[in-house]
Amino acid sequence: MGHSAGLDRTGGTGTAWADYDNDGDLDLYVADYASANGLYRNLGDGTFAKAGLNPGESVIAAAWGDYDNDGDLDLYVVRKNSPNLLYQNNGNGTFTETSVAQGVDDSGQGEGTAWAATRPCGSWPSTAQRSA
């Protein structure tokens, strides 16, 4: 995949694939420490379109999960030496940054992230763990 698929990328520190818009096609978030990051919506025909959501530089990793149990996948972004970010999926193609409100805006030496269902459905799982 590359420019012909609509992915204007030459590198990155990590990727996170998920169907954030619930259309049946896997969409792509590309984390990049040294340059702009990007969310790419899968158009279903082998191509992607930029979908916004650029948290700036110093991004190490990202992971999708439904922290608020509304059926829409949310995105957690780990940044090195900057506060981590939690983007709540609004269900209409837009996101709201909620890391401070959810208490997951750690600004340590993040190296990765993952989602895990550690509690019964309906409660906020402890997923935003930092690895130093």
mmCIF file with all atom_site columns, C-alpha atoms in Angstrom:
data_model
loop_
_atom_site.group_PDB
_atom_site.id
_atom_site.type_symbol
_atom_site.label_atom_id
_atom_site.label_alt_id
_atom_site.label_comp_id
_atom_site.label_asym_id
_atom_site.label_entity_id
_atom_site.label_seq_id
_atom_site.pdbx_PDB_ins_code
_atom_site.Cartn_x
_atom_site.Cartn_y
_atom_site.Cartn_z
_atom_site.occupancy
_atom_site.B_iso_or_equiv
_atom_site.pdbx_formal_charge
_atom_site.auth_seq_id
_atom_site.auth_comp_id
_atom_site.auth_asym_id
_atom_site.auth_atom_id
_atom_site.pdbx_PDB_model_num
ATOM 1   C CA . MET A 1 1   ? 0.000   0.000  0.000  1.00 0.00 ? 1   MET A CA 1
ATOM 2   C CA . GLY A 1 2   ? 1.166   3.504  -0.569 1.00 0.00 ? 2   GLY A CA 1
ATOM 3   C CA . HIS A 1 3   ? 0.422   6.683  -2.449 1.00 0.00 ? 3   HIS A CA 1
ATOM 4   C CA . SER A 1 4   ? -1.827  4.945  -4.997 1.00 0.00 ? 4   SER A CA 1
ATOM 5   C CA . ALA A 1 5   ? -4.030  3.757  -2.124 1.00 0.00 ? 5   ALA A CA 1
ATOM 6   C CA . GLY A 1 6   ? -4.284  7.297  -0.707 1.00 0.00 ? 6   GLY A CA 1
ATOM 7   C CA . LEU A 1 7   ? -1.722  6.736  2.063  1.00 0.00 ? 7   LEU A CA 1
ATOM 8   C CA . ASP A 1 8   ? 0.743   9.605  1.864  1.00 0.00 ? 8   ASP A CA 1
ATOM 9   C CA . ARG A 1 9   ? 3.110   7.994  4.357  1.00 0.00 ? 9   ARG A CA 1
ATOM 10  C CA . THR A 1 10  ? 6.779   7.054  4.218  1.00 0.00 ? 10  THR A CA 1
ATOM 11  C CA . GLY A 1 11  ? 7.187   5.812  7.787  1.00 0.00 ? 11  GLY A CA 1
ATOM 12  C CA . GLY A 1 12  ? 5.778   5.651  11.258 1.00 0.00 ? 12  GLY A CA 1
ATOM 13  C CA . THR A 1 13  ? 6.273   4.194  14.725 1.00 0.00 ? 13  THR A CA 1
ATOM 14  C CA . GLY A 1 14  ? 3.082   2.155  14.826 1.00 0.00 ? 14  GLY A CA 1
ATOM 15  C CA . THR A 1 15  ? -0.299  1.418  13.325 1.00 0.00 ? 15  THR A CA 1
ATOM 16  C CA . ALA A 1 16  ? -3.740  0.684  14.711 1.00 0.00 ? 16  ALA A CA 1
ATOM 17  C CA . TRP A 1 17  ? -6.356  -0.932 12.467 1.00 0.00 ? 17  TRP A CA 1
ATOM 18  C CA . ALA A 1 18  ? -10.073 -0.839 13.341 1.00 0.00 ? 18  ALA A CA 1
ATOM 19  C CA . ASP A 1 19  ? -13.477 -0.168 11.821 1.00 0.00 ? 19  ASP A CA 1
ATOM 20  C CA . TYR A 1 20  ? -14.037 3.136  13.632 1.00 0.00 ? 20  TYR A CA 1
ATOM 21  C CA . ASP A 1 21  ? -16.956 4.176  11.410 1.00 0.00 ? 21  ASP A CA 1
ATOM 22  C CA . ASN A 1 22  ? -18.764 0.800  11.547 1.00 0.00 ? 22  ASN A CA 1
ATOM 23  C CA . ASP A 1 23  ? -18.979 0.420  7.756  1.00 0.00 ? 23  ASP A CA 1
ATOM 24  C CA . GLY A 1 24  ? -17.375 -3.038 7.667  1.00 0.00 ? 24  GLY A CA 1
ATOM 25  C CA . ASP A 1 25  ? -13.976 -1.849 6.360  1.00 0.00 ? 25  ASP A CA 1
ATOM 26  C CA . LEU A 1 26  ? -10.823 -1.648 8.480  1.00 0.00 ? 26  LEU A CA 1
ATOM 27  C CA . ASP A 1 27  ? -9.604  1.929  8.853  1.00 0.00 ? 27  ASP A CA 1
ATOM 28  C CA . LEU A 1 28  ? -6.023  2.878  9.747  1.00 0.00 ? 28  LEU A CA 1
ATOM 29  C CA . TYR A 1 29  ? -4.377  5.182  12.271 1.00 0.00 ? 29  TYR A CA 1
ATOM 30  C CA . VAL A 1 30  ? -0.644  5.736  11.705 1.00 0.00 ? 30  VAL A CA 1
ATOM 31  C CA . ALA A 1 31  ? 1.460   6.883  14.660 1.00 0.00 ? 31  ALA A CA 1
ATOM 32  C CA . ASP A 1 32  ? 4.670   8.729  13.870 1.00 0.00 ? 32  ASP A CA 1
ATOM 33  C CA . TYR A 1 33  ? 7.171   10.123 16.350 1.00 0.00 ? 33  TYR A CA 1
ATOM 34  C CA . ALA A 1 34  ? 8.952   12.464 13.943 1.00 0.00 ? 34  ALA A CA 1
ATOM 35  C CA . SER A 1 35  ? 6.156   13.837 11.771 1.00 0.00 ? 35  SER A CA 1
ATOM 36  C CA . ALA A 1 36  ? 2.420   14.240 11.467 1.00 0.00 ? 36  ALA A CA 1
ATOM 37  C CA . ASN A 1 37  ? 0.169   11.311 12.346 1.00 0.00 ? 37  ASN A CA 1
ATOM 38  C CA . GLY A 1 38  ? -2.898  10.372 10.459 1.00 0.00 ? 38  GLY A CA 1
ATOM 39  C CA . LEU A 1 39  ? -6.268  8.685  10.537 1.00 0.00 ? 39  LEU A CA 1
ATOM 40  C CA . TYR A 1 40  ? -7.237  7.135  7.222  1.00 0.00 ? 40  TYR A CA 1
ATOM 41  C CA . ARG A 1 41  ? -10.784 6.020  6.400  1.00 0.00 ? 41  ARG A CA 1
ATOM 42  C CA . ASN A 1 42  ? -11.028 2.898  4.257  1.00 0.00 ? 42  ASN A CA 1
ATOM 43  C CA . LEU A 1 43  ? -13.232 3.701  1.260  1.00 0.00 ? 43  LEU A CA 1
ATOM 44  C CA . GLY A 1 44  ? -13.926 0.013  0.619  1.00 0.00 ? 44  GLY A CA 1
ATOM 45  C CA . ASP A 1 45  ? -12.317 -0.059 -2.820 1.00 0.00 ? 45  ASP A CA 1
ATOM 46  C CA . GLY A 1 46  ? -8.665  -0.525 -1.869 1.00 0.00 ? 46  GLY A CA 1
ATOM 47  C CA . THR A 1 47  ? -8.107  3.172  -1.227 1.00 0.00 ? 47  THR A CA 1
ATOM 48  C CA . PHE A 1 48  ? -8.069  5.399  1.845  1.00 0.00 ? 48  PHE A CA 1
ATOM 49  C CA . ALA A 1 49  ? -8.930  9.040  2.524  1.00 0.00 ? 49  ALA A CA 1
ATOM 50  C CA . LYS A 1 50  ? -7.470  11.247 5.253  1.00 0.00 ? 50  LYS A CA 1
ATOM 51  C CA . ALA A 1 51  ? -9.966  11.567 8.053  1.00 0.00 ? 51  ALA A CA 1
ATOM 52  C CA . GLY A 1 52  ? -8.282  14.166 10.228 1.00 0.00 ? 52  GLY A CA 1
ATOM 53  C CA . LEU A 1 53  ? -7.466  13.505 13.891 1.00 0.00 ? 53  LEU A CA 1
ATOM 54  C CA . ASN A 1 54  ? -3.865  14.683 14.080 1.00 0.00 ? 54  ASN A CA 1
ATOM 55  C CA . PRO A 1 55  ? -2.550  14.938 17.659 1.00 0.00 ? 55  PRO A CA 1
ATOM 56  C CA . GLY A 1 56  ? 0.796   16.405 16.565 1.00 0.00 ? 56  GLY A CA 1
ATOM 57  C CA . GLU A 1 57  ? 4.243   14.883 16.793 1.00 0.00 ? 57  GLU A CA 1
ATOM 58  C CA . SER A 1 58  ? 5.911   12.588 19.341 1.00 0.00 ? 58  SER A CA 1
ATOM 59  C CA . VAL A 1 59  ? 3.309   9.835  18.973 1.00 0.00 ? 59  VAL A CA 1
ATOM 60  C CA . ILE A 1 60  ? 4.696   6.388  19.758 1.00 0.00 ? 60  ILE A CA 1
ATOM 61  C CA . ALA A 1 61  ? 1.637   4.137  19.591 1.00 0.00 ? 61  ALA A CA 1
ATOM 62  C CA . ALA A 1 62  ? -2.138  4.041  19.423 1.00 0.00 ? 62  ALA A CA 1
ATOM 63  C CA . ALA A 1 63  ? -4.875  1.518  20.178 1.00 0.00 ? 63  ALA A CA 1
ATOM 64  C CA . TRP A 1 64  ? -8.618  1.299  19.535 1.00 0.00 ? 64  TRP A CA 1
ATOM 65  C CA . GLY A 1 65  ? -11.223 0.279  22.108 1.00 0.00 ? 65  GLY A CA 1
ATOM 66  C CA . ASP A 1 66  ? -14.748 1.210  23.200 1.00 0.00 ? 66  ASP A CA 1
ATOM 67  C CA . TYR A 1 67  ? -14.104 2.777  26.609 1.00 0.00 ? 67  TYR A CA 1
ATOM 68  C CA . ASP A 1 68  ? -17.601 4.243  26.962 1.00 0.00 ? 68  ASP A CA 1
ATOM 69  C CA . ASN A 1 69  ? -19.488 1.156  25.699 1.00 0.00 ? 69  ASN A CA 1
ATOM 70  C CA . ASP A 1 70  ? -21.474 3.089  23.090 1.00 0.00 ? 70  ASP A CA 1
ATOM 71  C CA . GLY A 1 71  ? -20.609 0.753  20.202 1.00 0.00 ? 71  GLY A CA 1
ATOM 72  C CA . ASP A 1 72  ? -18.142 3.195  18.590 1.00 0.00 ? 72  ASP A CA 1
ATOM 73  C CA . LEU A 1 73  ? -14.407 2.544  18.806 1.00 0.00 ? 73  LEU A CA 1
ATOM 74  C CA . ASP A 1 74  ? -12.422 5.220  20.627 1.00 0.00 ? 74  ASP A CA 1
ATOM 75  C CA . LEU A 1 75  ? -8.686  5.884  20.158 1.00 0.00 ? 75  LEU A CA 1
ATOM 76  C CA . TYR A 1 76  ? -5.964  6.152  22.798 1.00 0.00 ? 76  TYR A CA 1
ATOM 77  C CA . VAL A 1 77  ? -2.722  7.802  21.638 1.00 0.00 ? 77  VAL A CA 1
ATOM 78  C CA . VAL A 1 78  ? 0.573   7.476  23.532 1.00 0.00 ? 78  VAL A CA 1
ATOM 79  C CA . ARG A 1 79  ? 3.020   10.350 23.136 1.00 0.00 ? 79  ARG A CA 1
ATOM 80  C CA . LYS A 1 80  ? 6.565   10.562 24.433 1.00 0.00 ? 80  LYS A CA 1
ATOM 81  C CA . ASN A 1 81  ? 7.176   13.463 26.844 1.00 0.00 ? 81  ASN A CA 1
ATOM 82  C CA . SER A 1 82  ? 3.728   14.922 26.101 1.00 0.00 ? 82  SER A CA 1
ATOM 83  C CA . PRO A 1 83  ? 0.326   14.116 27.592 1.00 0.00 ? 83  PRO A CA 1
ATOM 84  C CA . ASN A 1 84  ? -1.317  11.014 26.150 1.00 0.00 ? 84  ASN A CA 1
ATOM 85  C CA . LEU A 1 85  ? -4.657  11.564 24.434 1.00 0.00 ? 85  LEU A CA 1
ATOM 86  C CA . LEU A 1 86  ? -7.982  9.722  24.523 1.00 0.00 ? 86  LEU A CA 1
ATOM 87  C CA . TYR A 1 87  ? -10.300 10.446 21.604 1.00 0.00 ? 87  TYR A CA 1
ATOM 88  C CA . GLN A 1 88  ? -13.955 9.597  22.169 1.00 0.00 ? 88  GLN A CA 1
ATOM 89  C CA . ASN A 1 89  ? -15.654 8.570  18.934 1.00 0.00 ? 89  ASN A CA 1
ATOM 90  C CA . ASN A 1 90  ? -18.797 10.700 18.503 1.00 0.00 ? 90  ASN A CA 1
ATOM 91  C CA . GLY A 1 91  ? -20.300 8.182  16.072 1.00 0.00 ? 91  GLY A CA 1
ATOM 92  C CA . ASN A 1 92  ? -20.493 10.661 13.195 1.00 0.00 ? 92  ASN A CA 1
ATOM 93  C CA . GLY A 1 93  ? -16.900 10.615 11.922 1.00 0.00 ? 93  GLY A CA 1
ATOM 94  C CA . THR A 1 94  ? -15.660 13.098 14.529 1.00 0.00 ? 94  THR A CA 1
ATOM 95  C CA . PHE A 1 95  ? -13.838 12.655 17.832 1.00 0.00 ? 95  PHE A CA 1
ATOM 96  C CA . THR A 1 96  ? -13.675 14.563 21.128 1.00 0.00 ? 96  THR A CA 1
ATOM 97  C CA . GLU A 1 97  ? -10.431 14.596 23.114 1.00 0.00 ? 97  GLU A CA 1
ATOM 98  C CA . THR A 1 98  ? -11.277 13.427 26.679 1.00 0.00 ? 98  THR A CA 1
ATOM 99  C CA . SER A 1 99  ? -7.987  12.345 28.294 1.00 0.00 ? 99  SER A CA 1
ATOM 100 C CA . VAL A 1 100 ? -8.036  14.894 31.138 1.00 0.00 ? 100 VAL A CA 1
ATOM 101 C CA . ALA A 1 101 ? -11.691 14.192 31.980 1.00 0.00 ? 101 ALA A CA 1
ATOM 102 C CA . GLN A 1 102 ? -10.987 10.433 32.027 1.00 0.00 ? 102 GLN A CA 1
ATOM 103 C CA . GLY A 1 103 ? -7.719  10.794 33.989 1.00 0.00 ? 103 GLY A CA 1
ATOM 104 C CA . VAL A 1 104 ? -5.521  9.144  31.336 1.00 0.00 ? 104 VAL A CA 1
ATOM 105 C CA . ASP A 1 105 ? -3.393  12.130 30.256 1.00 0.00 ? 105 ASP A CA 1
ATOM 106 C CA . ASP A 1 106 ? -0.103  10.712 31.548 1.00 0.00 ? 106 ASP A CA 1
ATOM 107 C CA . SER A 1 107 ? 2.934   12.499 30.094 1.00 0.00 ? 107 SER A CA 1
ATOM 108 C CA . GLY A 1 108 ? 5.705   10.041 30.888 1.00 0.00 ? 108 GLY A CA 1
ATOM 109 C CA . GLN A 1 109 ? 8.007   8.056  28.655 1.00 0.00 ? 109 GLN A CA 1
ATOM 110 C CA . GLY A 1 110 ? 5.280   6.116  26.843 1.00 0.00 ? 110 GLY A CA 1
ATOM 111 C CA . GLU A 1 111 ? 6.393   3.204  24.688 1.00 0.00 ? 111 GLU A CA 1
ATOM 112 C CA . GLY A 1 112 ? 3.137   1.452  23.771 1.00 0.00 ? 112 GLY A CA 1
ATOM 113 C CA . THR A 1 113 ? -0.497  0.821  24.589 1.00 0.00 ? 113 THR A CA 1
ATOM 114 C CA . ALA A 1 114 ? -3.179  -1.858 24.342 1.00 0.00 ? 114 ALA A CA 1
ATOM 115 C CA . TRP A 1 115 ? -6.852  -2.268 25.268 1.00 0.00 ? 115 TRP A CA 1
ATOM 116 C CA . ALA A 1 116 ? -8.051  -5.086 27.495 1.00 0.00 ? 116 ALA A CA 1
ATOM 117 C CA . ALA A 1 117 ? -11.451 -5.856 28.987 1.00 0.00 ? 117 ALA A CA 1
ATOM 118 C CA . THR A 1 118 ? -10.518 -6.270 32.640 1.00 0.00 ? 118 THR A CA 1
ATOM 119 C CA . ARG A 1 119 ? -13.904 -5.525 34.217 1.00 0.00 ? 119 ARG A CA 1
ATOM 120 C CA . PRO A 1 120 ? -17.508 -6.469 33.450 1.00 0.00 ? 120 PRO A CA 1
ATOM 121 C CA . CYS A 1 121 ? -19.182 -4.689 30.557 1.00 0.00 ? 121 CYS A CA 1
ATOM 122 C CA . GLY A 1 122 ? -20.480 -1.262 31.471 1.00 0.00 ? 122 GLY A CA 1
ATOM 123 C CA . SER A 1 123 ? -17.437 -0.132 33.459 1.00 0.00 ? 123 SER A CA 1
ATOM 124 C CA . TRP A 1 124 ? -14.358 1.755  32.324 1.00 0.00 ? 124 TRP A CA 1
ATOM 125 C CA . PRO A 1 125 ? -11.548 -0.793 31.954 1.00 0.00 ? 125 PRO A CA 1
ATOM 126 C CA . SER A 1 126 ? -8.061  -0.068 33.201 1.00 0.00 ? 126 SER A CA 1
ATOM 127 C CA . THR A 1 127 ? -6.419  0.019  29.777 1.00 0.00 ? 127 THR A CA 1
ATOM 128 C CA . ALA A 1 128 ? -4.309  3.127  29.589 1.00 0.00 ? 128 ALA A CA 1
ATOM 129 C CA . GLN A 1 129 ? -1.151  1.753  31.137 1.00 0.00 ? 129 GLN A CA 1
ATOM 130 C CA . ARG A 1 130 ? 2.260   3.261  30.508 1.00 0.00 ? 130 ARG A CA 1
ATOM 131 C CA . SER A 1 131 ? 5.408   1.263  29.942 1.00 0.00 ? 131 SER A CA 1
ATOM 132 C CA . ALA A 1 132 ? 8.662   2.991  30.830 1.00 0.00 ? 132 ALA A CA 1
#
